[in-house]
mmCIF file of C-alpha atoms and ligand atoms in Angstrom:
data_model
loop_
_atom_site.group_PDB
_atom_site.id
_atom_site.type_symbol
_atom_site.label_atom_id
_atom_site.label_comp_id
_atom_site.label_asym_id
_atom_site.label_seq_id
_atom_site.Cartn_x
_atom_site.Cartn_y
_atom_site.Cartn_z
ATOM 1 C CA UNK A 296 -23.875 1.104 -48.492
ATOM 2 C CA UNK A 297 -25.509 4.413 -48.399
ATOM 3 C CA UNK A 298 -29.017 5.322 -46.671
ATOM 4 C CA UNK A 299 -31.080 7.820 -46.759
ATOM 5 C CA UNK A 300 -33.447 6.639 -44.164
ATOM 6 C CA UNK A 301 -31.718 6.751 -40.698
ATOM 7 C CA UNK A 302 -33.822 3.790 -39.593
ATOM 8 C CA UNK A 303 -32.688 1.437 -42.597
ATOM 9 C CA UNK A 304 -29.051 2.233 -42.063
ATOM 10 C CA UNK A 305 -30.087 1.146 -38.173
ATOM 11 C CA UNK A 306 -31.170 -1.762 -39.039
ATOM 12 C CA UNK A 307 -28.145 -2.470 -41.785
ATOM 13 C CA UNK A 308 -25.948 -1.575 -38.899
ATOM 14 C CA UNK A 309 -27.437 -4.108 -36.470
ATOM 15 C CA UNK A 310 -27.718 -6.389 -38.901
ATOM 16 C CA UNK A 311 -24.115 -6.856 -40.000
ATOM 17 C CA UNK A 312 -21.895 -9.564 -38.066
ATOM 18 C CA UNK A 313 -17.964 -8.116 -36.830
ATOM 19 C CA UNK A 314 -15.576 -9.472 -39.153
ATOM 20 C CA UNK A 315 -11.928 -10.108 -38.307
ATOM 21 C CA UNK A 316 -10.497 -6.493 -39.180
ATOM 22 C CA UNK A 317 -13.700 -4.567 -37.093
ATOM 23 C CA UNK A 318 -12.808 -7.299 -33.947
ATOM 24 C CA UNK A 319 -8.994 -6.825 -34.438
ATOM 25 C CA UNK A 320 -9.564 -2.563 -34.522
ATOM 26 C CA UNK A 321 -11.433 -2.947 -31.353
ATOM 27 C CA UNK A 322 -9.535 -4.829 -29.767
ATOM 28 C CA UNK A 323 -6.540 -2.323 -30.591
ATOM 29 C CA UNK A 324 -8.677 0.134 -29.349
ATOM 30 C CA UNK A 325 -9.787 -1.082 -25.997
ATOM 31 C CA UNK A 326 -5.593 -1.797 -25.443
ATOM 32 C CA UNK A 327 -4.944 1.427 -26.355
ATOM 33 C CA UNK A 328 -7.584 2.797 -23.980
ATOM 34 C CA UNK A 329 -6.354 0.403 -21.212
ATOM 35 C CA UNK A 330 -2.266 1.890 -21.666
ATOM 36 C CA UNK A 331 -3.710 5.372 -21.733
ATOM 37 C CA UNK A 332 -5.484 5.198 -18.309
ATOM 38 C CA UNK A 333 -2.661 3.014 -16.815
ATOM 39 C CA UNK A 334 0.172 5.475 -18.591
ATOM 40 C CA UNK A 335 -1.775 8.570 -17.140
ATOM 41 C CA UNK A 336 -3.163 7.489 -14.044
ATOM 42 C CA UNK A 337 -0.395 5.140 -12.421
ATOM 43 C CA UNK A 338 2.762 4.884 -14.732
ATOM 44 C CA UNK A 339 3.568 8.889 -13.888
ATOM 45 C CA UNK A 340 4.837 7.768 -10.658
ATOM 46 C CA UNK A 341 6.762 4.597 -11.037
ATOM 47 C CA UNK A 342 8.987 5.987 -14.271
ATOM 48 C CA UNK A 343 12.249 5.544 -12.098
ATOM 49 C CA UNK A 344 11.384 1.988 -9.449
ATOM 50 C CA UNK A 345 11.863 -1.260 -10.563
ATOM 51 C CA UNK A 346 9.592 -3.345 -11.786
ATOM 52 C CA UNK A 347 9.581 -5.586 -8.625
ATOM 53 C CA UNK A 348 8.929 -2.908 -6.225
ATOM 54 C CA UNK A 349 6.063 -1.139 -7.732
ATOM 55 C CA UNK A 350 3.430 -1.819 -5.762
ATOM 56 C CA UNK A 351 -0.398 -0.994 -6.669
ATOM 57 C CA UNK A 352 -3.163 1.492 -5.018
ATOM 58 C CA UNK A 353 -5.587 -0.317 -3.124
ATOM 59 C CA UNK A 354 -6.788 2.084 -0.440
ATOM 60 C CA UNK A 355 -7.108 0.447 3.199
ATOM 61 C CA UNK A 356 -10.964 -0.506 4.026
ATOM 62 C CA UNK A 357 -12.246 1.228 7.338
ATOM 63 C CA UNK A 358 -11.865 -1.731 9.520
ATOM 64 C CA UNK A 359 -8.061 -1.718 8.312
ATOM 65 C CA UNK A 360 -8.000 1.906 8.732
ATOM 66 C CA UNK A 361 -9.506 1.964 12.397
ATOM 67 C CA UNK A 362 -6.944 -1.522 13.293
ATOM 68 C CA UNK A 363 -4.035 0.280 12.697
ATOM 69 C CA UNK A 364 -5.186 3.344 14.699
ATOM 70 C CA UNK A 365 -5.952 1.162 17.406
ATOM 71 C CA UNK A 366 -2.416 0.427 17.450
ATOM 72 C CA UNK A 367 -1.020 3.494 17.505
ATOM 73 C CA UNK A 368 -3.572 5.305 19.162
ATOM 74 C CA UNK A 369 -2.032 7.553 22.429
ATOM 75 C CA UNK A 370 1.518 7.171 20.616
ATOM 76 C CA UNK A 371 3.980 9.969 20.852
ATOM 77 C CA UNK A 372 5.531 11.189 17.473
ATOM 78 C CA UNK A 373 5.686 11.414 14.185
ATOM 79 C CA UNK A 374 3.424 9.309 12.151
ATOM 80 C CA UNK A 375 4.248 8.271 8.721
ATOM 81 C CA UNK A 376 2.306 5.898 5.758
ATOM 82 C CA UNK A 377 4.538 5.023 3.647
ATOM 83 C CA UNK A 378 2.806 4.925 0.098
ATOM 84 C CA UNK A 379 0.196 6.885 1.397
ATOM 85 C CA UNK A 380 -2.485 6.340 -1.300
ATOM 86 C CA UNK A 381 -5.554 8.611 -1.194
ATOM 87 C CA UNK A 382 -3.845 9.628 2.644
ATOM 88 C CA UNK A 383 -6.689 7.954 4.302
ATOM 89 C CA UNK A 384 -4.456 6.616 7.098
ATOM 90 C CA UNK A 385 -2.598 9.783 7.508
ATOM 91 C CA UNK A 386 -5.910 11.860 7.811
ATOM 92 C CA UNK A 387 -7.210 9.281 10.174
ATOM 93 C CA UNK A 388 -4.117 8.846 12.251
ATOM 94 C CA UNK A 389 -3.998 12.872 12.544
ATOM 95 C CA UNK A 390 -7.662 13.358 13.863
ATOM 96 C CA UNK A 391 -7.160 10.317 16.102
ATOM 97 C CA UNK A 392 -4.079 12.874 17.919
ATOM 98 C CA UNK A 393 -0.827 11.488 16.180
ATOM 99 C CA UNK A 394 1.396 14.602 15.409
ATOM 100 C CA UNK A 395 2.541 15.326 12.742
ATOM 101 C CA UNK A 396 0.940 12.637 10.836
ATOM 102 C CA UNK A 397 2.828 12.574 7.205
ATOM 103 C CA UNK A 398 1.814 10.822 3.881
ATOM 104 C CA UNK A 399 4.909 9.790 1.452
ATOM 105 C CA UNK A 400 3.511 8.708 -2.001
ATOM 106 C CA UNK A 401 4.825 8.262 -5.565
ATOM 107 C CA UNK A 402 1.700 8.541 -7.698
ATOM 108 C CA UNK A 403 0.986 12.576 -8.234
ATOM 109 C CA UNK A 404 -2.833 11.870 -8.265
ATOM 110 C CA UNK A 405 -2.943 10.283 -5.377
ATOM 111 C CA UNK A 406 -0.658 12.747 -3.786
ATOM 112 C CA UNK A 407 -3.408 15.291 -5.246
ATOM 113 C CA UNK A 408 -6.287 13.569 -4.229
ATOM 114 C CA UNK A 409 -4.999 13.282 -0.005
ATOM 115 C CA UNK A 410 -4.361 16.907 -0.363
ATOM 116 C CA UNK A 411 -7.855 17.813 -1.230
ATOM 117 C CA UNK A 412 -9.435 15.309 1.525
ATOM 118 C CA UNK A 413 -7.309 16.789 3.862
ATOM 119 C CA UNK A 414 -8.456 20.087 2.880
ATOM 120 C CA UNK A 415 -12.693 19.049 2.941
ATOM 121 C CA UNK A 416 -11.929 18.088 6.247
ATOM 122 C CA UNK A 417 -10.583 21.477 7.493
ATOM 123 C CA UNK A 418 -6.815 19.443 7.712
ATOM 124 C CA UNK A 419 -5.258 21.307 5.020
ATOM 125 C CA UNK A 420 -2.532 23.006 7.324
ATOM 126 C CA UNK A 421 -2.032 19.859 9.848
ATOM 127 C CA UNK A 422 -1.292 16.850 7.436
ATOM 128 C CA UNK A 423 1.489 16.569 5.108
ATOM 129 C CA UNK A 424 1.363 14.241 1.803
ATOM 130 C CA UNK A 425 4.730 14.548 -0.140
ATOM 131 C CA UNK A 426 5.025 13.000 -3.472
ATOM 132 C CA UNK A 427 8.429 11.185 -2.528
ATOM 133 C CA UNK A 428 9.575 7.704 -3.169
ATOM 134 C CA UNK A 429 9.627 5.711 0.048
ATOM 135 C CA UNK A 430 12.345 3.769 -0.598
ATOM 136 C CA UNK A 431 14.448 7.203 -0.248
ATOM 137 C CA UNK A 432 12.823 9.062 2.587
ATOM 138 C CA UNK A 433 14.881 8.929 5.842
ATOM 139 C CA UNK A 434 12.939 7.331 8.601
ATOM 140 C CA UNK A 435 15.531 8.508 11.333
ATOM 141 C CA UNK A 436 12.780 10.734 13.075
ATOM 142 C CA UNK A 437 9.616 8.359 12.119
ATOM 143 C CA UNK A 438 8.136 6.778 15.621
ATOM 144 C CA UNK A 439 4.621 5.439 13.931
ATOM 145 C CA UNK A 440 4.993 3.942 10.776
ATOM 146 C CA UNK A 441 2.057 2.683 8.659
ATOM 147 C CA UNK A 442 2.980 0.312 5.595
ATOM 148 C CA UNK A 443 0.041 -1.643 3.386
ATOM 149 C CA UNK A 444 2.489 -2.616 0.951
ATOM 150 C CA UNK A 445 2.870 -6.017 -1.438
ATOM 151 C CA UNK A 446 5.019 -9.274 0.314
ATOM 152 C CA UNK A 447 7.336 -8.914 -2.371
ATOM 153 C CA UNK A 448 9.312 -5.615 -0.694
ATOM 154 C CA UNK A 449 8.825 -6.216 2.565
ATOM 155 C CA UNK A 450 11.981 -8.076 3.021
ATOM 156 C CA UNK A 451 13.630 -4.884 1.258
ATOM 157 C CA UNK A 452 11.546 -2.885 3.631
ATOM 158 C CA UNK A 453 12.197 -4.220 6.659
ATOM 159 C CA UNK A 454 15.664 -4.403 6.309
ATOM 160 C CA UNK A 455 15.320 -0.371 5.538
ATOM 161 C CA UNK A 456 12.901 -0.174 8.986
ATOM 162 C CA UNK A 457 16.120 -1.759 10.588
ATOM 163 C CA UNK A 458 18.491 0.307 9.477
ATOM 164 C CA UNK A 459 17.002 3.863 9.753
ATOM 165 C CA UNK A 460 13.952 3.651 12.559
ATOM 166 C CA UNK A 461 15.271 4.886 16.281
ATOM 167 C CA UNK A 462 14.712 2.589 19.375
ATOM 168 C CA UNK A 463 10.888 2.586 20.449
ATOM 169 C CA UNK A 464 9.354 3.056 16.914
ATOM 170 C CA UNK A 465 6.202 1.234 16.212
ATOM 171 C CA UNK A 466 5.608 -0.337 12.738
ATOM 172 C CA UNK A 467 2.346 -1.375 11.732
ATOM 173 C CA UNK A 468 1.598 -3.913 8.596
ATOM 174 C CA UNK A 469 -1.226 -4.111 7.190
ATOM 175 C CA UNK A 470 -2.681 -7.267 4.966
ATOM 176 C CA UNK A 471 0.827 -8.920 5.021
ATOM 177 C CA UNK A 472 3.153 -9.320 7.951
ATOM 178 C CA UNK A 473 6.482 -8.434 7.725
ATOM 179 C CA UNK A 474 8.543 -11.306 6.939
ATOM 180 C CA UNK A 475 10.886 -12.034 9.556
ATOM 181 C CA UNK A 476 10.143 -9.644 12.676
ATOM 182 C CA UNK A 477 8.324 -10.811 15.288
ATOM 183 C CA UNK A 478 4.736 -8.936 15.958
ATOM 184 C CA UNK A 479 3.894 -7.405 19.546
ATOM 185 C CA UNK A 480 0.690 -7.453 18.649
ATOM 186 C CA UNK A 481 -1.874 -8.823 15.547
ATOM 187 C CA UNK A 482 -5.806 -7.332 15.356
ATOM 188 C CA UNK A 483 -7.989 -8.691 12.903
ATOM 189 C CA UNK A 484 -8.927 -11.504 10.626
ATOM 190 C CA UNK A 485 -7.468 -12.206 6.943
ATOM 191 C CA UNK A 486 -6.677 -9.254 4.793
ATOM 192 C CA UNK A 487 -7.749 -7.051 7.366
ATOM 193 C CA UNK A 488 -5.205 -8.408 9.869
ATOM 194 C CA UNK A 489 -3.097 -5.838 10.994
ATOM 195 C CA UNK A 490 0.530 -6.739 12.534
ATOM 196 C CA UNK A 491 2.844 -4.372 15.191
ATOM 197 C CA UNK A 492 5.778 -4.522 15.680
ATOM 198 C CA UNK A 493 8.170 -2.432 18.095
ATOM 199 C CA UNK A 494 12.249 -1.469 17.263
ATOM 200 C CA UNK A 495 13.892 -2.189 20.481
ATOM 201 C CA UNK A 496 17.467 -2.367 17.869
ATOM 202 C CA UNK A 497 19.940 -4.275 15.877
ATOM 203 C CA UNK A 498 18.872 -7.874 15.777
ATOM 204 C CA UNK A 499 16.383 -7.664 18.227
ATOM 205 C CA UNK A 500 13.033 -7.884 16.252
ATOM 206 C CA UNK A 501 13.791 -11.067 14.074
ATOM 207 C CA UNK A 502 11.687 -14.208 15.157
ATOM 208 C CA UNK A 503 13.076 -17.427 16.029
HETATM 209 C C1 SAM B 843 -1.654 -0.749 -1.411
HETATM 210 S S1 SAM B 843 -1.579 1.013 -1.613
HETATM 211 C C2 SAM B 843 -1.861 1.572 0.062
HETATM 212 C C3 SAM B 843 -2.376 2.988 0.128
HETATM 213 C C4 SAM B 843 -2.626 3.527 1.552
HETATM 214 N N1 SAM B 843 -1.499 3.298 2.432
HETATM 215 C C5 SAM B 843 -3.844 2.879 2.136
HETATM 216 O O1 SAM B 843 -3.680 1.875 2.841
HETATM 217 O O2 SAM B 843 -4.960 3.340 1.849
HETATM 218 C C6 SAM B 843 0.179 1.222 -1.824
HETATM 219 C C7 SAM B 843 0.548 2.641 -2.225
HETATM 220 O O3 SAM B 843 1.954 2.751 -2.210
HETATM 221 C C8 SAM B 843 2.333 3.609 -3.267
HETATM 222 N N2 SAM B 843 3.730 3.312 -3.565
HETATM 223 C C9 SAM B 843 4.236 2.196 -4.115
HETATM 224 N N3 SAM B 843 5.568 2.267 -4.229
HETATM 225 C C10 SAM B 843 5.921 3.479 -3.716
HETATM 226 C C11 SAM B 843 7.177 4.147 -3.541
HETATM 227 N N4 SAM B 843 8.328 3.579 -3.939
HETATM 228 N N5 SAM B 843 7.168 5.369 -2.964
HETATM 229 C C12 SAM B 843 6.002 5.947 -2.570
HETATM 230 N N6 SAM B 843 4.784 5.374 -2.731
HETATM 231 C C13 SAM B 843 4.750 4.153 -3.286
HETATM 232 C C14 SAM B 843 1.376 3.241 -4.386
HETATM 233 O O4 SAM B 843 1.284 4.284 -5.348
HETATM 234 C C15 SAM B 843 0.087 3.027 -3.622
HETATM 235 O O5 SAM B 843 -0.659 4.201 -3.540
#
């Protein structure tokens, strides 16, 4: 129906009830919306893992941050988070004296994003966030290890941690524990329990 006064066609407009073809276009269009932001935003780094071991952003709160600090705090050695995030933990762990304190992360915004925190704070040259996947970074060299990950690869991961990590490295988990090793220490309460564990070697970290 054509209008020539803008108000009538207003009130037309808000007058008319959403049949079946206008609810089934939006809803198209608010799905389509949803796979662009998740195809742009998160799917550009997860083309090439499996389903089961993507694992979603959700940066660490401070009281999570400042837990695992606490237990690495005064710790010789490289410091890794692996799926870094927004580098939050890395930046932290640097300015807290862990050196060098290194980010691996899959998601190329993210990667982006710890980059430019790191360079507001005046880090730019001291912290390093790669866009690598963890699951193929060597940890030979890694003596402070931060993971937040999902429980479903941390029986993947800590068979990894096993394998790679020399005698005397320190992991810390946050929100889940890792599923057989046997914490030296736990800080917190509920998700923002934070577990530590040391590598002595082979065999020795499983719990009875
Ligand atoms: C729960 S978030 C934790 C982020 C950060 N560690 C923190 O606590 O603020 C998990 C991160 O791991 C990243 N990630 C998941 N799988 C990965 C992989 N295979 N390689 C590298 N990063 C990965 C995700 O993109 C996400 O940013």
């Amino acid at each position: 129906m054509e209008h020539d006064d803008p108000t009538e066609a207003l009130t037309d407009l808000q007058e008319r009830r959403l049949g079946m073809p206008e609810l089934l276009q939006v809803a198209a269009g608010s799905g389509l919306a949803a796979y662009a932001v998740w195809a742009l935003l998160l799917q550009p780094g997860f083309r090439r893992v499996p389903l089961r071991l993507q694992v979603p952003y959700i940066g660490a709160n401070a009281r999570q941050v400042e837990h695992v600090l606490s237990l690495l705090r005064g710790r010789p050695g490289k410091m890794v988070d692996l799926g870094s995030g927004d580098g939050r933990i890395v930046l932290a762990a640097h300015r807290c004296g862990l050196r060098p304190a290194v980010g691996y992360e899959l998601n190329p915004w993210l990667v982006g994003l710890a980059r430019l925190h790191a360079w507001r704070a005046g880090c730019a040259r001291s912290v390093c966030y790669h866009r690598k996947d963890l699951w193929k970074v060597s940890l030979k060299d890694c003596h402070n290890v931060s993971v937040f990950l999902a429980p479903s690869v941390l029986p993947l991961l800590e068979n990894k941690l096993q394998v790679e990590l020399p005698a005397g490295a320190r992991v810390v988990s946050g929100r889940f524990p890792l599923p057989t090793w046997k914490p030296v220490a736990v800080v917190g309460e509920g998700l923002d329990r934070v577990w530590a564990y040391d590598v002595h070697g082979a065999e020795q970290n499983i719990s009875s």
